PDB file of C-alpha atoms in Angstrom:
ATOM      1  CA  UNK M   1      98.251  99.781  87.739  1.00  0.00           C
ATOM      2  CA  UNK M   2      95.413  98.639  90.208  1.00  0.00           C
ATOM      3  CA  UNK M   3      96.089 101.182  92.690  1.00  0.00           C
ATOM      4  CA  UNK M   4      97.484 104.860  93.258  1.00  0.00           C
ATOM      5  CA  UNK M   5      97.704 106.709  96.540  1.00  0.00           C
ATOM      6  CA  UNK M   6      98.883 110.529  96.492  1.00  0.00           C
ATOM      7  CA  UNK M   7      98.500 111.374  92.507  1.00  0.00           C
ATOM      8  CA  UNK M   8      95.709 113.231  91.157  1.00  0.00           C
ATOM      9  CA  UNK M   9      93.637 111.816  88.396  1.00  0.00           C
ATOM     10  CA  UNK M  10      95.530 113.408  85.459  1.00  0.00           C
ATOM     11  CA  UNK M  11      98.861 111.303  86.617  1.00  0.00           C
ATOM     12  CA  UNK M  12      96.798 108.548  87.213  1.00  0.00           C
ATOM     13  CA  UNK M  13      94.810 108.722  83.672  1.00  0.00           C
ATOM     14  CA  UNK M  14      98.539 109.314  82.585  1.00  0.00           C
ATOM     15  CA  UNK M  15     100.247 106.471  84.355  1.00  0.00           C
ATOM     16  CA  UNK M  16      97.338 104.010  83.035  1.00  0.00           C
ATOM     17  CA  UNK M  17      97.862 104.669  79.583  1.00  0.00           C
ATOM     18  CA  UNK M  18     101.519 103.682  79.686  1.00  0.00           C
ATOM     19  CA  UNK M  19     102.815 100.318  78.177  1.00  0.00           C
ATOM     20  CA  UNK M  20     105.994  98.770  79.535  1.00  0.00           C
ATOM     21  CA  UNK M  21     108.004  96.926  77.320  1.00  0.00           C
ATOM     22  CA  UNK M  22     108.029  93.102  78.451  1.00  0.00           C
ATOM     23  CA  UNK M  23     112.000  93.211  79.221  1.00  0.00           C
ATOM     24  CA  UNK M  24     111.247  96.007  81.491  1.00  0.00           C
ATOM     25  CA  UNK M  25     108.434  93.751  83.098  1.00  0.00           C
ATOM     26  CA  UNK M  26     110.036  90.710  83.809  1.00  0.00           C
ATOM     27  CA  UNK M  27     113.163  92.251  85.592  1.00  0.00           C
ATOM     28  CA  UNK M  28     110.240  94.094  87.979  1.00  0.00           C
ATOM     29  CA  UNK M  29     108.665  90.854  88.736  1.00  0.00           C
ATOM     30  CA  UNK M  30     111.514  88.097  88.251  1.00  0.00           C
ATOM     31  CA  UNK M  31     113.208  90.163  91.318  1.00  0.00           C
ATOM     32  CA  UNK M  32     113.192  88.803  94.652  1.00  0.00           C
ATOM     33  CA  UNK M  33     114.169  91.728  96.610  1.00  0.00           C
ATOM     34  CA  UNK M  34     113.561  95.958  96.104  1.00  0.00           C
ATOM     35  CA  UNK M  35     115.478  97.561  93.625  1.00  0.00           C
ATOM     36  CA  UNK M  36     115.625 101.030  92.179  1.00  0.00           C
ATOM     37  CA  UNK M  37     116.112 102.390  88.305  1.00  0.00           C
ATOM     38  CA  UNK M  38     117.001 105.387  87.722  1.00  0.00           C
ATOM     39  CA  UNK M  39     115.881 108.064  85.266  1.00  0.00           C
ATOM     40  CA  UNK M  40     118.389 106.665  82.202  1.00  0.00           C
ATOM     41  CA  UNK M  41     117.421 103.214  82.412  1.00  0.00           C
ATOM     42  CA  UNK M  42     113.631 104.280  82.163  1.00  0.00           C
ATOM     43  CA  UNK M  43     114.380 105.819  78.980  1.00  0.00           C
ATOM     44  CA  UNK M  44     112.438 102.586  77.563  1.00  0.00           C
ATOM     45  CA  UNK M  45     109.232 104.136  78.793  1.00  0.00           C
ATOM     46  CA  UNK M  46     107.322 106.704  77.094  1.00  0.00           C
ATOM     47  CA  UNK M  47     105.377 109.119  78.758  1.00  0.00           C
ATOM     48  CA  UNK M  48     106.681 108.588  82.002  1.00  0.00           C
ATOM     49  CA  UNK M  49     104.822 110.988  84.537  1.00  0.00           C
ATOM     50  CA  UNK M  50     107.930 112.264  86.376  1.00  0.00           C
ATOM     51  CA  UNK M  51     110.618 112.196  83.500  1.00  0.00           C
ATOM     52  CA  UNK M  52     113.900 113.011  85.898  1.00  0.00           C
ATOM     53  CA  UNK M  53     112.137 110.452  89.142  1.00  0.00           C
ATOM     54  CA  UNK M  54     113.858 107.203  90.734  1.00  0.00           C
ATOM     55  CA  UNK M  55     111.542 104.452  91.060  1.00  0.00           C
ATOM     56  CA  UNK M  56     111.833 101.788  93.734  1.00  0.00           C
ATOM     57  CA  UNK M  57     110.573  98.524  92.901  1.00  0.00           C
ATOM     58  CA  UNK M  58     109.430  95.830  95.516  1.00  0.00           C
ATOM     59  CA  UNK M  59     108.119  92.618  93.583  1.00  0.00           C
ATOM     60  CA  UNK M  60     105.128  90.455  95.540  1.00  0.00           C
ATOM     61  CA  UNK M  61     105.571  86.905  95.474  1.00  0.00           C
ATOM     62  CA  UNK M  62     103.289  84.894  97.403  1.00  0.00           C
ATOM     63  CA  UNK M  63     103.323  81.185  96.959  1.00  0.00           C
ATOM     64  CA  UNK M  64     105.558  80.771  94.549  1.00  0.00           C
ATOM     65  CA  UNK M  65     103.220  82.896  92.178  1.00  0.00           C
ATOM     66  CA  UNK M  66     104.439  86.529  90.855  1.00  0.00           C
ATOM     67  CA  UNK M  67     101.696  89.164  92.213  1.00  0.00           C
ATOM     68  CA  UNK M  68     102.949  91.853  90.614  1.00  0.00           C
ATOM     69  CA  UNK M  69     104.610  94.981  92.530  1.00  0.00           C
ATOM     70  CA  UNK M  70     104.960  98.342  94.463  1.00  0.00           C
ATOM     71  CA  UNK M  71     106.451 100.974  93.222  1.00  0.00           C
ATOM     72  CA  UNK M  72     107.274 103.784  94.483  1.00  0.00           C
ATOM     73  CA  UNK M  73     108.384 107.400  92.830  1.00  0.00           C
ATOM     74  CA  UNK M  74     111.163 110.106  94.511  1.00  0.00           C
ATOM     75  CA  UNK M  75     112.636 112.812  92.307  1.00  0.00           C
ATOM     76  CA  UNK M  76     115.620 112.844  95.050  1.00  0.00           C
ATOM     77  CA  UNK M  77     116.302 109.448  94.911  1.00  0.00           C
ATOM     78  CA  UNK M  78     116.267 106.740  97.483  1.00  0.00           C
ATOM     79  CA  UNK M  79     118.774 106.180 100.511  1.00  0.00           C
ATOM     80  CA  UNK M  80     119.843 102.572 101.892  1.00  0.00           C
ATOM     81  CA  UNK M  81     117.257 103.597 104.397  1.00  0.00           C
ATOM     82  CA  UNK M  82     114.359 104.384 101.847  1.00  0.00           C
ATOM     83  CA  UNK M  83     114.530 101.174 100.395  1.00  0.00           C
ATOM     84  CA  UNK M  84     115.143  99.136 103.820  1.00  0.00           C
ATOM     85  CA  UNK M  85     111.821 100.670 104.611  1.00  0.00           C
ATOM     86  CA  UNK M  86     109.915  99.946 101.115  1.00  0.00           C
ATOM     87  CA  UNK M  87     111.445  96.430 101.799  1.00  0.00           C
ATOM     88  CA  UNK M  88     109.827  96.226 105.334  1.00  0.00           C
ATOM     89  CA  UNK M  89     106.475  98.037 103.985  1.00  0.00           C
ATOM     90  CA  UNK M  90     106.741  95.266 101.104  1.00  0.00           C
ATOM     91  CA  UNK M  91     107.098  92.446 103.279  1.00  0.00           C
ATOM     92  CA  UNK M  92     104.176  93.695 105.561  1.00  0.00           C
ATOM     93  CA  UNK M  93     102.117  93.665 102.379  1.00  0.00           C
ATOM     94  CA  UNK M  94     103.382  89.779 101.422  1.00  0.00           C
ATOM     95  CA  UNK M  95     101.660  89.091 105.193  1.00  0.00           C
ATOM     96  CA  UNK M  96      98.577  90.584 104.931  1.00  0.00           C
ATOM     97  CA  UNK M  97      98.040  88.895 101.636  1.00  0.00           C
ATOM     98  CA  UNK M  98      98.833  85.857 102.854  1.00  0.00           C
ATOM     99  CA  UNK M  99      96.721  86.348 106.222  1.00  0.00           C
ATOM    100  CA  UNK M 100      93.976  87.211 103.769  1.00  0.00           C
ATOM    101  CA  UNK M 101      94.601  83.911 102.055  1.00  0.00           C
ATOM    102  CA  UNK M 102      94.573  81.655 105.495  1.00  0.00           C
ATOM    103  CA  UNK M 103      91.058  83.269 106.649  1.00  0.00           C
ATOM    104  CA  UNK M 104      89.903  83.052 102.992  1.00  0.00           C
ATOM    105  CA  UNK M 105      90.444  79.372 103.383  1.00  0.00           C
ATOM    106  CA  UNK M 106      89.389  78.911 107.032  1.00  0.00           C
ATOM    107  CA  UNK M 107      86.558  80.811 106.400  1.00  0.00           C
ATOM    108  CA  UNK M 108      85.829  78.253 103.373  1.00  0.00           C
ATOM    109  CA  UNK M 109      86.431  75.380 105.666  1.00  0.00           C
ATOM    110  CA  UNK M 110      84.153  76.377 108.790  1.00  0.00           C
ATOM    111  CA  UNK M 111      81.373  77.275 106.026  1.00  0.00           C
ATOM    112  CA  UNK M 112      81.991  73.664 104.456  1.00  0.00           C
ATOM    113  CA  UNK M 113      81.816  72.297 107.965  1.00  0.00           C
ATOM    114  CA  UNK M 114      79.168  73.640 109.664  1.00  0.00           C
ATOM    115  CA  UNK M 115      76.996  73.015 106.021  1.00  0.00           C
ATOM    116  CA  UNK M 116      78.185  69.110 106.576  1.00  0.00           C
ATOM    117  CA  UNK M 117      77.111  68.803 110.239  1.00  0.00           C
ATOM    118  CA  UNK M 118      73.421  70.751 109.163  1.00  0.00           C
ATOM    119  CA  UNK M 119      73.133  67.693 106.721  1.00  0.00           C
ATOM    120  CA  UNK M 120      74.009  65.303 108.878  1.00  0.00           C
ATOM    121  CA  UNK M 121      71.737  66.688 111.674  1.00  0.00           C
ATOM    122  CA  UNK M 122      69.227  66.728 109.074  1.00  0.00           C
ATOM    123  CA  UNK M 123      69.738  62.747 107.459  1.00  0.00           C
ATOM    124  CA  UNK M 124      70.273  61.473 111.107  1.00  0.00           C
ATOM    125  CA  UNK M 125      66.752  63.311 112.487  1.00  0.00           C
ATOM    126  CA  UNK M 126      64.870  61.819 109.338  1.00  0.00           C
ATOM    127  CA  UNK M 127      66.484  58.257 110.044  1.00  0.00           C
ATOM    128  CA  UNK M 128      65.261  58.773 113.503  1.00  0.00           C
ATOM    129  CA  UNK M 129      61.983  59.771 112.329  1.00  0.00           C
ATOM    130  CA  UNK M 130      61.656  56.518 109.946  1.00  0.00           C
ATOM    131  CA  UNK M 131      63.369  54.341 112.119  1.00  0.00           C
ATOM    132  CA  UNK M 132      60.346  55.630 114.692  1.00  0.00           C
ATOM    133  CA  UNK M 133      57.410  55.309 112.243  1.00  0.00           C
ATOM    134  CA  UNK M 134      58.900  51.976 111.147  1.00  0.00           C
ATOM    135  CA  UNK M 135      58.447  50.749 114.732  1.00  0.00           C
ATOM    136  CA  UNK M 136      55.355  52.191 115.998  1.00  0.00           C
ATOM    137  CA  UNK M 137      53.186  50.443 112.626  1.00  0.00           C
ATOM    138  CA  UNK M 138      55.571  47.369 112.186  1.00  0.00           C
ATOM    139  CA  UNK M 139      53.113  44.216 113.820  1.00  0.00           C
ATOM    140  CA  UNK M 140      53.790  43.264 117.486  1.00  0.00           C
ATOM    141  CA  UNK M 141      55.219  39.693 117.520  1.00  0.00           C
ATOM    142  CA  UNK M 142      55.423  37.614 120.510  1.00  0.00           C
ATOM    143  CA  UNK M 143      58.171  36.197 123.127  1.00  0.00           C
ATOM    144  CA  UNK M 144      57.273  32.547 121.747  1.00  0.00           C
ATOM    145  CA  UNK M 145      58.060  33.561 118.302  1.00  0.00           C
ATOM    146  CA  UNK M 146      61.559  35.352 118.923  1.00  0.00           C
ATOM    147  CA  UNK M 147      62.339  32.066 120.856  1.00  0.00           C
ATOM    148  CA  UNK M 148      61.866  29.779 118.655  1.00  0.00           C
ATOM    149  CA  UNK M 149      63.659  31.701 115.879  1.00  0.00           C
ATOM    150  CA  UNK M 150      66.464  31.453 118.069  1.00  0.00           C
ATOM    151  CA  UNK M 151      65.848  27.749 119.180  1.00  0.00           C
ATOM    152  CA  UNK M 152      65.886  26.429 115.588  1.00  0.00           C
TER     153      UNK M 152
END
């Protein structure tokens, strides 16, 4: 667990400590959509912090990848509406990671940018500078010379 809002630190020392069996895992994160399990099929866990709780499940995927999940804890259970709303409050979540993504990489690609035109500035403005110390030493030749270069 990476986060916990609304449990003091014993239930969160608690919840840490737990290890889910990898059967349990995959159905959390192979699912597409919220779900809910109930207090007999958590049985598999030991030490769970609210023994007789529902749980409501809402796996991230973002880009094909598996995030991981939110889950949420009710000791009434969870209505339709409950979980229409941890669905909507999931989905919101899928956004703003992906939002964070996008300016992530636009953020990336104005840096990368703006870096690319300061080096160009820079090689253009010392071309211009030996291009213009080139000039002002190279010998003066004259008209008669140019023509006849382009006479012959």
């Amino acid at each position: 667990p990476c986060a916990f809002w609304g449990y003091d630190d014993e239930i969160r020392a608690q919840t840490e400590q737990l290890s889910y069996p990898h059967s349990l895992t995959s159905t959390f994160l192979a699912a597409s959509e919220p779900f809910t399990i109930g207090p007999d099929e958590l049985q598999a866990i030991d030490g769970v912090p609210e023994p007789g709780a529902s749980y409501a499940v809402a796996p991230l995927h973002f880009d094909g990848a598996r995030l991981g999940c939110i889950v949420a804890m009710d000791t009434q259970g969870f209505t339709p509406r409950t979980i229409r709303l941890f669905a909507g409050i999931a989905h919101q979540a899928k956004l703003a990671l992906a939002n964070a993504a996008s300016y992530e990489g636009l953020e990336h690609t104005f840096v990368s940018t703006v870096e690319a035109l300061a080096n160009a500035l820079t090689s253009d403005a010392a071309d211009g500078v030996t291009a213009a110390c080139r000039s002002a030493y190279a010998p003066q030749s004259s008209t008669r010379t140019k023509r006849a270069r382009f006479d012959a």
